[in-house]
Amino acid sequence: MRPEFRTLRDHPEVSVLIVGGGINGIGLFYELALQGIDVLLVEKSDFCAGTSAAMTRVIHGGLRYLENAEFRLVRESLRERNRLIRNAPHYVKPLPTTIPIFSWTSGMVAGVRNLLNWPTKPGNRGAVLIKTGLTLYDFLAGRKSPLPRHRFRSRRAALELRPALNPEVICTATYYDAKITYPERLCLELVEDAEAACSEAHAMNYVRLQSAAGGTVVLHDEVSGESCEVRPKVVVNATGAWIDATNREFGRKSQFIGGTKGSHIVLDHPELVKATGDDMIYFVNRDGRICIFYAVQGKVIAGATDIPTEDPDAVCDEGEVDYLLESMRQAFPGIKVDRSHVVFRFCGVRPLPRSNALTPGQISRDHSFPVLPAGNGIDFPIYSLVGGKWTTFRALAEQVADEILRVLGRKRVRSSADVPIGGGKGYPRMPEGTGLPQDRLLTLQERYGTGADSVVAYMQAGPDAPLNCHPGYSRREIEYIALNERVVHLDDLIMRRTLMGLLGEVNRPLLEELASIVSPVLGWPEEKAAAEIERTVQLLRKVHGAMAAA
Ligand SMILES: Cc1cc2nc3c(=O)[nH]c(=O)nc-3n(C[C@H](O)[C@H](O)[C@H](O)COP(=O)(O)OP(=O)(O)OC[C@H]3O[C@@H](n4cnc5c(N)ncnc54)[C@H](O)[C@@H]3O)c2cc1C
């Protein structure tokens, strides 16, 4: 039995139960733990395996939301963006973002109508509109923003810098947001920091909500098959796109979510990597939708679609792949790009509020936390975390935590606003006296921030060697992750502790090598290791269109 289940069997009372371990559930877990609240988080899969792993990986203020006149949301998002650059500098880095512009005055009528609250489908945005938007964006970011202000480039300068860009461009604008290199790892670090801050805060992956009645909630361990009961005072439903389904499991009806699915593709295409350079290209399609392309470790990520769906488990379909490829051809007409370049695809469902907006892009990305009061056979209130963005998880968590503290009759003791997270503490300190080459140390720092200290100490405590199938990682580095980072399945390792899955680097020999390293650490007999390899192959093929030849 899991040690946490044993403790819960003896002491089932807990102040707060959070169901769902995406960024919103984990953000709240962290916030409550900092206040010394006994809190339990359960996640049916791995931490950050849902929509939170399907993001564009941009920490941003939401330039586009200015079109919907959501100034408060943009200001809050920019403030949180700036905080994340400070608190998680190991993973959140400045990202220059370039908008190719194809007209001077387009979009002004639609822009004014939207500002006046007459919703109008956005089309092409011209230079005047973009200049106005970026000036406002810089203003809302505040004087203390750590990022430079926007700038325009003439057609000539833009094409000199990026010769592959569509030659119909009349100028480009470049502004700054931030990229997040390892959102999944940042989630894990928040979990670990929370548990370190409060001995009564516990988070478990692969545990799902099973049923609820009266004051009791039954939890089910997906790995051992065991169940246990808890008696919470308050429940938070942080299950994102699954929120209404989860409320039904509590025996409560809700219609909070009107999700839209968003897909990305990852391309192995050196010419495109060169064409995008260090910038994210923010390209407005012929249909007025925005597509972004940027390079990550030698591959290009392109996304995202925005399509209404009722299915929280939606996957990226062939039509979406075609659409994203076509967008890239519009942006870079001289570059040949097709399906043979796609090495990975991923999809997530935005847990947006139900809405009658004209287009999915016009549904607000703001958050709310409606409450279902105790009743209908349930003795505790259920708060549902609806909407929001990855970027604003801390602001949402702060607001919900204040409400929960009020309900529990407790006081806030600490703000999370300036607390460094995980390997962001003491960054950019590097491990010293290790004898490792500088480029290897830099790679470890980029992967673990100042957490590289413990990784290196483990690596050096025994004989180590680079992996045969992925020399960028070493055997003891993988062993360290398996021992210390709550890996349950092989796909946790390749999808969320490393970028191997996202970058389309996985093949069967690599999976076999990884399984041979983690099996002794995780106590997997031979059949279990084989089953884990098969599970991962199926996941990569069916959900991510990867490993076609394996
Ligand atoms: C395509 C796309 C691109 C995006 N890009 C960005 C971006 O670049 N920047 C940004 O700021 N935001 C972005 N977002 C928005 C952001 O990703 C989401 O708002 C955020 O991740 C939602 O987090 P969540 O925790 O609410 O949901 P999720 O991450 O989906 O978490 C919910 C969790 O609940 C778990 N769960 C479900 N049912 C149960 C149960 N019964 N028991 C236990 N656990 C359960 C699920 O497994 C899941 O892990 C993007 C969203 C999409 C779809």
Coordinates of C-alpha atoms and ligand atoms in Angstrom, one line a residue:
M1 CA 0.0 0.0 0.0
R2 CA 1.2 3.5 -0.8
P3 CA 2.5 5.2 2.4
E4 CA 0.1 8.1 1.9
F5 CA -2.8 5.6 1.7
R6 CA -1.7 4.1 5.0
T7 CA -1.6 7.5 6.7
L8 CA -5.0 8.4 5.2
R9 CA -6.5 5.1 6.5
D10 CA -5.6 6.1 10.0
H11 CA -6.3 9.8 9.6
P12 CA -8.9 10.4 6.8
E13 CA -9.6 14.0 7.7
V14 CA -8.1 16.6 5.5
S15 CA -8.9 20.3 5.1
V16 CA -8.7 20.5 1.3
L17 CA -8.9 17.8 -1.3
I18 CA -7.8 18.9 -4.8
V19 CA -8.8 16.6 -7.6
G20 CA -6.6 17.1 -10.7
G21 CA -2.8 17.6 -11.0
G22 CA -2.5 20.0 -13.9
I23 CA -1.0 23.4 -13.4
N24 CA -4.1 24.9 -11.8
G25 CA -4.5 22.1 -9.2
I26 CA -0.8 22.1 -8.5
G27 CA -0.6 25.9 -8.3
L28 CA -3.4 25.8 -5.7
F29 CA -1.7 22.9 -3.8
Y30 CA 1.5 25.0 -3.7
E31 CA -0.3 28.1 -2.5
L32 CA -2.2 26.3 0.2
A33 CA 0.9 24.5 1.4
L34 CA 2.7 27.8 1.7
Q35 CA -0.1 28.8 4.1
G36 CA 0.5 25.6 6.2
I37 CA -2.9 24.0 5.2
D38 CA -3.2 20.2 5.2
V39 CA -4.0 19.5 1.6
L40 CA -4.2 16.4 -0.5
L41 CA -3.9 16.5 -4.3
V42 CA -4.8 13.5 -6.5
E43 CA -4.1 13.1 -10.2
K44 CA -5.5 10.2 -12.2
S45 CA -2.5 10.2 -14.5
D46 CA 1.0 11.8 -14.2
F47 CA 1.3 15.3 -12.9
C48 CA 0.9 17.8 -15.8
A49 CA -0.2 15.1 -18.3
G50 CA -3.4 16.8 -19.4
T51 CA -3.9 20.1 -21.1
S52 CA -1.1 21.6 -19.1
A53 CA 1.4 19.6 -21.2
A54 CA -0.3 20.5 -24.5
M55 CA 0.4 24.2 -24.2
T56 CA 2.3 26.3 -26.8
R57 CA 5.0 26.6 -24.1
V58 CA 4.7 30.4 -24.0
I59 CA 4.4 32.5 -20.8
H60 CA 2.6 35.5 -22.2
G61 CA 0.4 38.5 -21.5
G62 CA -2.0 37.6 -24.3
L63 CA -1.5 40.3 -27.0
R64 CA -4.6 38.9 -28.8
Y65 CA -6.9 39.4 -25.8
L66 CA -6.5 43.2 -26.3
E67 CA -8.8 42.7 -29.3
N68 CA -11.5 41.6 -26.9
A69 CA -10.8 44.6 -24.7
E70 CA -9.7 42.3 -21.8
F71 CA -7.2 44.9 -20.4
R72 CA -7.4 43.6 -16.8
L73 CA -6.6 40.1 -17.9
V74 CA -3.7 41.2 -20.0
R75 CA -2.3 43.3 -17.2
E76 CA -2.6 40.4 -14.7
S77 CA -1.0 38.0 -17.3
L78 CA 1.9 40.3 -17.9
R79 CA 2.5 40.7 -14.2
E80 CA 2.5 36.9 -13.8
R81 CA 4.7 36.5 -16.8
N82 CA 7.2 38.9 -15.3
R83 CA 7.1 37.1 -11.9
L84 CA 7.7 33.7 -13.6
I85 CA 10.7 35.1 -15.4
R86 CA 12.0 36.1 -11.9
N87 CA 10.9 33.0 -9.9
A88 CA 11.6 30.3 -12.4
P89 CA 14.5 31.7 -14.4
H90 CA 15.9 28.2 -15.2
Y91 CA 12.8 27.4 -17.3
V92 CA 11.1 30.7 -18.2
K93 CA 13.2 32.7 -20.7
P94 CA 12.7 35.8 -22.9
L95 CA 11.2 35.0 -26.3
P96 CA 11.3 37.6 -29.1
T97 CA 8.1 37.3 -31.1
T98 CA 7.9 38.6 -34.7
I99 CA 4.7 39.4 -36.5
P100 CA 4.9 39.5 -40.3
I101 CA 2.5 42.3 -41.5
F102 CA 0.8 42.4 -44.9
S103 CA -1.2 45.6 -44.9
W104 CA -1.1 49.1 -43.3
T105 CA -4.7 49.5 -42.2
S106 CA -6.6 46.2 -42.2
G107 CA -8.5 45.1 -39.2
M108 CA -9.2 48.6 -37.9
V109 CA -13.0 48.4 -38.3
A110 CA -13.2 44.9 -36.6
G111 CA -10.8 46.2 -33.9
V112 CA -13.0 49.2 -33.1
R113 CA -16.2 47.2 -33.2
N114 CA -14.7 44.6 -30.7
L115 CA -13.5 47.4 -28.4
L116 CA -17.1 48.8 -28.5
N117 CA -18.3 45.3 -27.5
W118 CA -19.8 44.5 -31.0
P119 CA -18.2 41.1 -31.4
T120 CA -16.7 40.9 -35.0
K121 CA -14.7 38.0 -36.5
P122 CA -11.1 39.2 -36.6
G123 CA -9.3 39.1 -40.0
N124 CA -6.0 40.4 -41.1
R125 CA -4.4 42.9 -38.7
G126 CA -2.6 45.8 -40.4
A127 CA 0.5 47.8 -39.2
V128 CA -1.5 50.6 -37.6
L129 CA -3.6 48.2 -35.5
I130 CA -0.5 46.2 -34.5
K131 CA 1.4 49.3 -33.5
T132 CA -1.5 50.5 -31.3
G133 CA -1.8 47.0 -29.7
L134 CA 2.0 46.7 -29.0
T135 CA 2.2 50.2 -27.6
L136 CA -0.6 49.3 -25.2
Y137 CA 1.0 45.9 -24.4
D138 CA 4.3 47.5 -23.5
F139 CA 2.5 50.1 -21.4
L140 CA 0.5 47.3 -19.5
A141 CA 3.7 45.4 -18.9
G142 CA 4.8 48.3 -16.8
R143 CA 8.1 50.2 -16.4
K144 CA 9.6 47.4 -14.4
S145 CA 9.1 44.8 -17.1
P146 CA 12.3 42.7 -17.5
L147 CA 11.8 42.5 -21.3
P148 CA 12.6 45.0 -24.0
R149 CA 9.9 47.1 -25.7
H150 CA 8.6 46.3 -29.2
R151 CA 10.2 47.5 -32.5
F152 CA 9.3 47.5 -36.2
R153 CA 11.5 46.5 -39.1
S154 CA 11.0 47.7 -42.7
R155 CA 10.3 45.2 -45.4
R156 CA 13.9 45.3 -46.6
A157 CA 15.4 44.8 -43.1
A158 CA 12.8 42.0 -42.4
L159 CA 13.6 40.1 -45.6
E160 CA 17.4 40.6 -45.1
L161 CA 17.0 39.0 -41.7
R162 CA 14.6 36.3 -42.8
P163 CA 14.9 35.8 -46.6
A164 CA 12.5 32.8 -46.5
L165 CA 9.6 35.0 -45.2
N166 CA 6.6 35.6 -47.5
P167 CA 7.8 38.4 -49.8
E168 CA 4.4 40.1 -49.7
V169 CA 5.3 41.3 -46.2
I170 CA 5.3 45.1 -45.9
C171 CA 7.1 45.2 -42.5
T172 CA 7.5 43.2 -39.3
A173 CA 7.0 44.0 -35.6
T174 CA 8.9 42.3 -32.9
Y175 CA 7.8 42.2 -29.3
Y176 CA 8.8 40.1 -26.3
D177 CA 7.1 37.4 -24.2
A178 CA 8.7 34.4 -22.6
K179 CA 9.0 30.7 -23.4
I180 CA 8.9 27.9 -20.9
T181 CA 11.3 25.1 -21.7
Y182 CA 10.0 22.4 -19.3
P183 CA 6.4 23.1 -18.1
E184 CA 6.1 19.5 -16.9
R185 CA 9.2 19.7 -14.8
L186 CA 8.1 23.1 -13.3
C187 CA 4.8 21.4 -12.2
L188 CA 6.8 18.7 -10.5
E189 CA 9.0 21.3 -8.8
L190 CA 6.0 23.1 -7.5
V191 CA 4.7 19.8 -6.0
E192 CA 8.0 19.1 -4.3
D193 CA 8.4 22.7 -3.0
A194 CA 4.8 22.5 -1.6
E195 CA 5.5 19.2 0.2
A196 CA 8.8 20.6 1.6
A197 CA 6.9 23.8 2.8
C198 CA 4.2 21.8 4.7
S199 CA 4.5 18.4 6.2
E200 CA 0.7 18.0 5.9
A201 CA 0.6 18.6 2.1
H202 CA 0.7 15.5 -0.1
A203 CA 0.3 15.0 -3.8
M204 CA -0.1 11.6 -5.5
N205 CA 0.0 10.9 -9.2
Y206 CA -2.0 7.9 -10.7
V207 CA -4.7 8.2 -8.0
R208 CA -8.2 9.0 -9.2
L209 CA -11.5 10.1 -7.7
Q210 CA -13.7 7.0 -7.5
S211 CA -16.9 8.1 -5.8
A212 CA -18.3 10.3 -3.1
A213 CA -21.2 10.2 -0.6
G214 CA -21.9 12.3 2.5
G215 CA -18.6 13.6 3.8
T216 CA -16.5 10.8 2.3
V217 CA -14.6 10.6 -0.9
V218 CA -13.2 7.3 -2.2
L219 CA -9.8 7.4 -4.0
H220 CA -8.5 4.7 -6.2
D221 CA -4.8 3.9 -6.8
E222 CA -4.4 3.2 -10.5
V223 CA -1.2 1.3 -10.0
S224 CA -1.9 -1.0 -7.0
G225 CA -5.7 -1.1 -7.6
E226 CA -6.2 -0.2 -3.9
S227 CA -8.8 2.3 -2.6
C228 CA -8.9 4.5 0.4
E229 CA -11.3 7.1 1.9
V230 CA -10.8 10.7 2.8
R231 CA -13.1 13.2 4.6
P232 CA -12.4 16.7 3.3
K233 CA -13.8 20.0 4.5
V234 CA -13.5 21.6 1.1
V235 CA -13.0 20.0 -2.4
V236 CA -11.5 21.7 -5.4
N237 CA -12.3 20.3 -8.8
A238 CA -9.2 21.2 -10.8
T239 CA -9.8 18.6 -13.6
G240 CA -9.8 21.1 -16.4
A241 CA -11.7 19.9 -19.5
W242 CA -13.0 17.0 -17.3
I243 CA -14.6 19.4 -14.7
D244 CA -18.3 18.6 -15.6
A245 CA -17.6 14.9 -15.7
T246 CA -15.9 15.0 -12.3
N247 CA -18.7 17.0 -10.8
R248 CA -21.0 14.2 -12.1
E249 CA -18.8 11.7 -10.2
F250 CA -19.5 13.7 -7.1
G251 CA -23.2 13.3 -8.0
R252 CA -23.5 17.0 -8.9
K253 CA -24.6 18.5 -12.2
S254 CA -22.7 21.4 -13.8
Q255 CA -22.2 22.9 -17.3
F256 CA -19.2 25.1 -16.6
I257 CA -16.9 24.0 -19.5
G258 CA -17.2 24.7 -23.3
G259 CA -13.8 23.3 -24.3
T260 CA -11.9 23.9 -27.5
K261 CA -9.2 21.6 -28.6
G262 CA -5.8 22.9 -29.7
S263 CA -3.2 20.9 -31.6
H264 CA 0.5 21.4 -32.3
I265 CA 2.9 19.6 -34.6
V266 CA 6.7 19.2 -34.2
L267 CA 8.8 19.3 -37.3
D268 CA 12.3 18.0 -38.0
H269 CA 13.2 20.6 -40.7
P270 CA 16.6 22.4 -40.4
E271 CA 15.6 25.0 -43.1
L272 CA 12.5 26.0 -41.0
V273 CA 14.7 26.2 -37.9
K274 CA 16.9 28.6 -39.8
A275 CA 14.0 30.6 -41.1
T276 CA 12.4 31.1 -37.7
G277 CA 15.8 31.8 -36.0
D278 CA 15.6 32.8 -32.3
D279 CA 12.1 34.3 -32.6
M280 CA 8.7 32.9 -32.4
I281 CA 6.8 33.8 -35.6
Y282 CA 3.3 35.0 -34.9
F283 CA 1.6 34.5 -38.2
V284 CA -2.0 35.6 -39.0
N285 CA -3.5 33.1 -41.4
R286 CA -5.8 33.9 -44.3
D287 CA -8.7 33.0 -42.1
G288 CA -7.6 35.5 -39.4
R289 CA -6.4 32.8 -37.0
I290 CA -3.0 33.1 -35.4
C291 CA -0.5 30.4 -35.9
I292 CA 2.9 30.4 -34.2
F293 CA 6.1 28.7 -35.1
Y294 CA 9.4 28.5 -33.2
A295 CA 12.4 26.5 -32.8
V296 CA 13.0 24.2 -29.8
Q297 CA 16.3 22.3 -29.6
G298 CA 16.7 21.9 -33.3
K299 CA 13.0 21.2 -34.1
V300 CA 10.1 23.5 -34.9
I301 CA 6.8 23.6 -33.0
A302 CA 3.8 24.9 -34.9
G303 CA 0.4 25.5 -33.5
A304 CA -2.3 25.8 -32.5
T305 CA -5.8 25.0 -33.7
D306 CA -8.9 26.2 -31.7
I307 CA -11.9 23.9 -32.3
P308 CA -14.9 23.4 -30.1
T309 CA -15.1 19.9 -28.6
E310 CA -17.0 18.0 -26.0
D311 CA -14.3 15.3 -25.7
P312 CA -11.6 16.1 -23.0
D313 CA -9.4 13.3 -24.5
A314 CA -9.5 14.7 -28.1
V315 CA -6.4 14.0 -30.2
C316 CA -4.8 15.9 -33.1
D317 CA -6.5 14.8 -36.3
E318 CA -5.3 14.8 -39.9
G319 CA -7.2 17.9 -40.8
E320 CA -5.4 19.9 -38.1
V321 CA -2.0 18.6 -39.4
D322 CA -2.9 19.8 -42.9
Y323 CA -4.1 23.2 -41.6
L324 CA -0.8 23.8 -39.6
L325 CA 1.3 22.7 -42.6
E326 CA -0.6 25.1 -44.9
S327 CA -0.1 28.0 -42.4
M328 CA 3.7 27.3 -42.5
R329 CA 3.6 27.4 -46.4
Q330 CA 1.8 30.7 -46.3
A331 CA 4.4 32.2 -43.9
F332 CA 7.4 30.7 -45.8
P333 CA 6.2 30.0 -49.4
G334 CA 9.7 29.0 -50.6
I335 CA 10.2 26.2 -48.1
K336 CA 8.9 22.8 -48.9
V337 CA 7.2 21.4 -45.9
D338 CA 5.0 18.3 -45.7
R339 CA 3.9 15.4 -43.5
S340 CA 7.3 13.6 -43.8
H341 CA 8.7 16.4 -41.6
V342 CA 6.3 15.9 -38.7
V343 CA 7.8 13.9 -35.9
F344 CA 5.3 14.4 -33.1
R345 CA 1.9 15.9 -32.6
F346 CA 0.0 16.8 -29.4
C347 CA -3.4 18.1 -28.5
G348 CA -5.1 19.5 -25.4
V349 CA -8.5 20.8 -24.6
R350 CA -8.8 24.3 -23.2
P351 CA -11.1 24.2 -20.1
L352 CA -12.9 27.4 -21.2
P353 CA -16.2 28.6 -19.8
R354 CA -19.3 27.8 -21.8
S355 CA -19.9 30.8 -24.2
N356 CA -21.8 32.1 -27.2
A357 CA -18.8 33.9 -28.7
L358 CA -18.7 34.1 -32.5
T359 CA -15.4 32.3 -32.8
P360 CA -13.5 30.1 -30.3
G361 CA -10.7 32.8 -30.2
Q362 CA -13.2 35.3 -28.8
I363 CA -14.0 33.2 -25.7
S364 CA -12.4 34.8 -22.7
R365 CA -9.2 33.2 -21.3
D366 CA -10.0 34.6 -17.9
H367 CA -10.5 32.3 -14.9
S368 CA -13.3 31.8 -12.4
F369 CA -14.1 29.4 -9.6
P370 CA -17.8 28.7 -9.3
V371 CA -18.9 26.8 -6.2
L372 CA -21.4 24.0 -5.8
P373 CA -22.4 24.4 -2.1
A374 CA -22.8 21.3 0.1
G375 CA -26.1 19.5 -0.6
N376 CA -27.5 16.8 -2.9
G377 CA -26.0 14.1 -0.6
I378 CA -22.5 15.8 -0.4
D379 CA -21.4 17.5 2.8
F380 CA -18.6 19.7 1.4
P381 CA -18.6 22.6 -1.0
I382 CA -16.9 21.9 -4.4
Y383 CA -15.0 24.7 -6.1
S384 CA -14.3 24.2 -9.9
L385 CA -11.3 25.9 -11.5
V386 CA -12.6 27.1 -14.8
G387 CA -10.6 28.6 -17.6
G388 CA -7.4 30.5 -17.1
K389 CA -4.0 30.1 -18.7
W390 CA -0.8 28.4 -17.7
T391 CA 0.8 31.8 -17.3
T392 CA -1.7 33.0 -14.7
F393 CA -1.8 29.9 -12.5
R394 CA -0.4 31.7 -9.5
A395 CA -2.9 34.5 -9.6
L396 CA -5.8 32.0 -9.8
A397 CA -4.3 30.0 -7.0
E398 CA -3.9 33.1 -4.8
Q399 CA -7.6 34.1 -5.3
V400 CA -8.9 30.6 -4.7
A401 CA -6.7 30.1 -1.7
D402 CA -8.0 33.3 -0.1
E403 CA -11.5 32.1 -0.5
I404 CA -10.7 28.7 1.0
L405 CA -8.8 30.3 3.9
R406 CA -11.9 32.3 4.5
V407 CA -14.1 29.2 4.5
L408 CA -11.7 27.4 6.9
G409 CA -11.4 30.4 9.1
R410 CA -7.6 30.6 8.6
K411 CA -5.3 33.5 7.7
R412 CA -2.9 34.0 4.9
V413 CA 0.7 33.7 6.3
R414 CA 2.7 34.1 3.1
S415 CA 2.6 35.4 -0.4
S416 CA 3.9 33.3 -3.3
A417 CA 4.6 36.3 -5.5
D418 CA 8.3 36.5 -4.9
V419 CA 9.2 32.9 -4.0
P420 CA 11.7 31.2 -6.3
I421 CA 10.5 27.8 -7.5
G422 CA 12.6 24.5 -7.6
G423 CA 15.8 24.9 -9.6
G424 CA 15.2 28.6 -9.8
K425 CA 16.5 29.0 -6.3
G426 CA 20.0 30.5 -6.3
Y427 CA 20.0 30.4 -10.2
P428 CA 22.3 30.6 -12.1
R429 CA 24.7 28.8 -9.7
M430 CA 26.5 25.9 -11.3
P431 CA 27.8 22.7 -9.7
E432 CA 31.5 23.3 -8.9
G433 CA 34.6 21.1 -8.9
T434 CA 32.9 18.3 -10.8
G435 CA 35.5 17.9 -13.6
L436 CA 32.6 17.7 -16.1
P437 CA 33.0 19.6 -19.4
Q438 CA 31.4 23.1 -19.4
D439 CA 28.9 22.2 -22.2
R440 CA 27.6 19.2 -20.2
L441 CA 27.3 21.4 -17.1
L442 CA 25.3 24.0 -19.1
T443 CA 23.0 21.3 -20.4
L444 CA 22.4 20.0 -16.9
Q445 CA 21.7 23.6 -15.7
E446 CA 19.3 24.1 -18.5
R447 CA 17.5 20.9 -17.5
Y448 CA 17.5 21.2 -13.8
G449 CA 18.4 24.7 -12.9
T450 CA 20.3 24.7 -9.5
G451 CA 18.8 21.2 -9.0
A452 CA 21.7 20.1 -11.2
D453 CA 23.8 20.0 -7.9
S454 CA 22.0 16.9 -6.7
V455 CA 21.9 15.3 -10.2
V456 CA 25.6 15.7 -10.6
A457 CA 26.3 14.5 -7.1
Y458 CA 24.4 11.3 -7.9
M459 CA 26.0 10.9 -11.3
Q460 CA 29.5 11.1 -9.8
A461 CA 28.8 8.6 -7.0
G462 CA 29.1 5.6 -9.3
P463 CA 30.4 4.6 -12.7
D464 CA 28.5 6.5 -15.4
A465 CA 28.3 6.5 -19.2
P466 CA 26.3 8.3 -21.9
L467 CA 23.2 6.4 -23.2
N468 CA 24.0 4.4 -26.4
C469 CA 20.8 5.6 -28.1
H470 CA 20.7 9.2 -26.7
P471 CA 24.2 10.4 -25.7
G472 CA 22.9 13.7 -24.5
Y473 CA 21.7 11.8 -21.3
S474 CA 23.8 9.6 -19.1
R475 CA 22.8 6.3 -17.4
R476 CA 23.0 7.7 -13.9
E477 CA 21.1 10.8 -14.9
I478 CA 18.2 8.6 -16.0
E479 CA 18.6 6.5 -12.8
Y480 CA 18.5 9.7 -10.7
I481 CA 15.2 10.8 -12.4
A482 CA 13.6 7.4 -11.9
L483 CA 14.7 7.3 -8.2
N484 CA 13.7 10.9 -7.3
E485 CA 11.1 12.2 -9.7
R486 CA 8.0 10.0 -9.1
V487 CA 8.2 8.1 -12.3
V488 CA 5.5 5.5 -12.4
H489 CA 5.5 4.6 -16.1
L490 CA 8.1 4.7 -18.9
D491 CA 6.1 7.4 -20.7
D492 CA 6.5 9.7 -17.6
L493 CA 10.2 9.7 -18.3
I494 CA 10.1 10.4 -22.0
M495 CA 7.1 12.7 -22.0
R496 CA 7.4 14.8 -18.8
R497 CA 10.8 14.4 -17.2
T498 CA 12.7 14.9 -20.4
L499 CA 11.9 16.3 -23.9
M500 CA 12.7 13.1 -25.7
G501 CA 9.0 12.5 -26.7
L502 CA 8.2 16.0 -27.7
L503 CA 11.3 16.3 -29.9
G504 CA 10.4 13.0 -31.7
E505 CA 13.7 11.4 -30.5
V506 CA 12.2 8.1 -29.3
N507 CA 12.6 4.8 -31.0
R508 CA 12.3 1.2 -29.8
P509 CA 16.1 0.7 -29.0
L510 CA 16.0 3.9 -26.9
L511 CA 12.9 2.6 -25.0
E512 CA 14.6 -0.7 -24.4
E513 CA 17.7 1.0 -23.1
L514 CA 15.7 3.3 -20.8
A515 CA 13.6 0.4 -19.5
S516 CA 16.8 -1.6 -18.7
I517 CA 18.1 1.3 -16.6
V518 CA 14.9 2.1 -14.7
S519 CA 13.7 -1.5 -14.1
P520 CA 16.1 -2.2 -11.2
V521 CA 15.3 1.2 -9.7
L522 CA 11.5 0.8 -9.9
G523 CA 11.5 -2.9 -9.3
W524 CA 10.1 -3.9 -12.7
P525 CA 10.4 -7.6 -13.6
E526 CA 11.1 -8.4 -17.2
E527 CA 7.4 -8.8 -18.2
K528 CA 6.6 -5.4 -16.6
A529 CA 9.4 -3.7 -18.5
A530 CA 8.2 -5.2 -21.8
A531 CA 4.6 -4.1 -21.0
E532 CA 5.9 -0.6 -20.3
I533 CA 7.7 -0.4 -23.6
E534 CA 4.6 -1.6 -25.5
R535 CA 2.4 0.9 -23.6
T536 CA 4.7 3.7 -24.6
V537 CA 4.9 2.6 -28.2
Q538 CA 1.1 2.5 -28.5
L539 CA 0.8 6.0 -26.9
L540 CA 3.4 7.5 -29.2
R541 CA 1.8 5.9 -32.3
K542 CA -1.9 6.4 -31.5
V543 CA -1.9 9.8 -29.8
H544 CA 1.2 11.5 -31.0
G545 CA 1.6 10.1 -34.6
A546 CA 5.2 9.3 -33.7
M547 CA 7.5 6.2 -34.1
A548 CA 5.8 5.2 -37.3
A549 CA 8.7 3.0 -38.3
A550 CA 9.2 1.3 -34.9
Ligands
LIG1 C1 -3.3 24.1 -27.5 C2 -3.2 24.9 -26.2 C3 -2.2 25.8 -26.1 C4 -2.0 26.6 -25.0 N1 -1.0 27.4 -24.9 C5 -0.8 28.1 -23.7 C6 0.3 28.9 -23.6 O1 1.2 28.9 -24.4 N2 0.4 29.7 -22.5 C7 -0.5 29.7 -21.5 O2 -0.4 30.4 -20.5 N3 -1.6 28.9 -21.6 C8 -1.7 28.1 -22.7 N4 -2.8 27.2 -22.8 C9 -3.8 27.2 -21.7 C10 -3.3 26.2 -20.5 O3 -2.6 25.2 -21.1 C11 -4.5 25.7 -19.8 O4 -5.3 26.8 -19.4 C12 -4.1 25.0 -18.5 O5 -3.1 24.1 -18.8 C13 -5.2 24.3 -17.8 O6 -4.7 23.6 -16.7 P1 -5.7 22.8 -15.8 O7 -4.8 22.4 -14.6 O8 -6.9 23.5 -15.5 O9 -6.1 21.5 -16.7 P2 -5.3 20.1 -17.0 O10 -3.8 20.4 -17.2 O11 -6.0 19.4 -18.0 O12 -5.4 19.3 -15.6 C14 -6.5 18.6 -15.2 C15 -6.0 17.3 -14.7 O13 -7.1 16.6 -14.0 C16 -6.9 15.2 -14.1 N5 -8.1 14.5 -13.9 C17 -9.2 14.5 -14.7 N6 -10.2 13.7 -14.1 C18 -9.7 13.3 -12.9 C19 -10.2 12.4 -11.8 N7 -11.4 11.9 -11.9 N8 -9.4 12.2 -10.8 C20 -8.1 12.7 -10.7 N9 -7.6 13.5 -11.7 C21 -8.3 13.8 -12.8 C22 -6.4 15.1 -15.6 O14 -5.6 13.9 -15.8 C23 -5.5 16.4 -15.8 O15 -4.1 16.1 -15.5 C24 -3.0 26.4 -23.9 C25 -4.0 25.5 -24.0 C26 -4.1 24.7 -25.2 C27 -5.2 23.7 -25.2

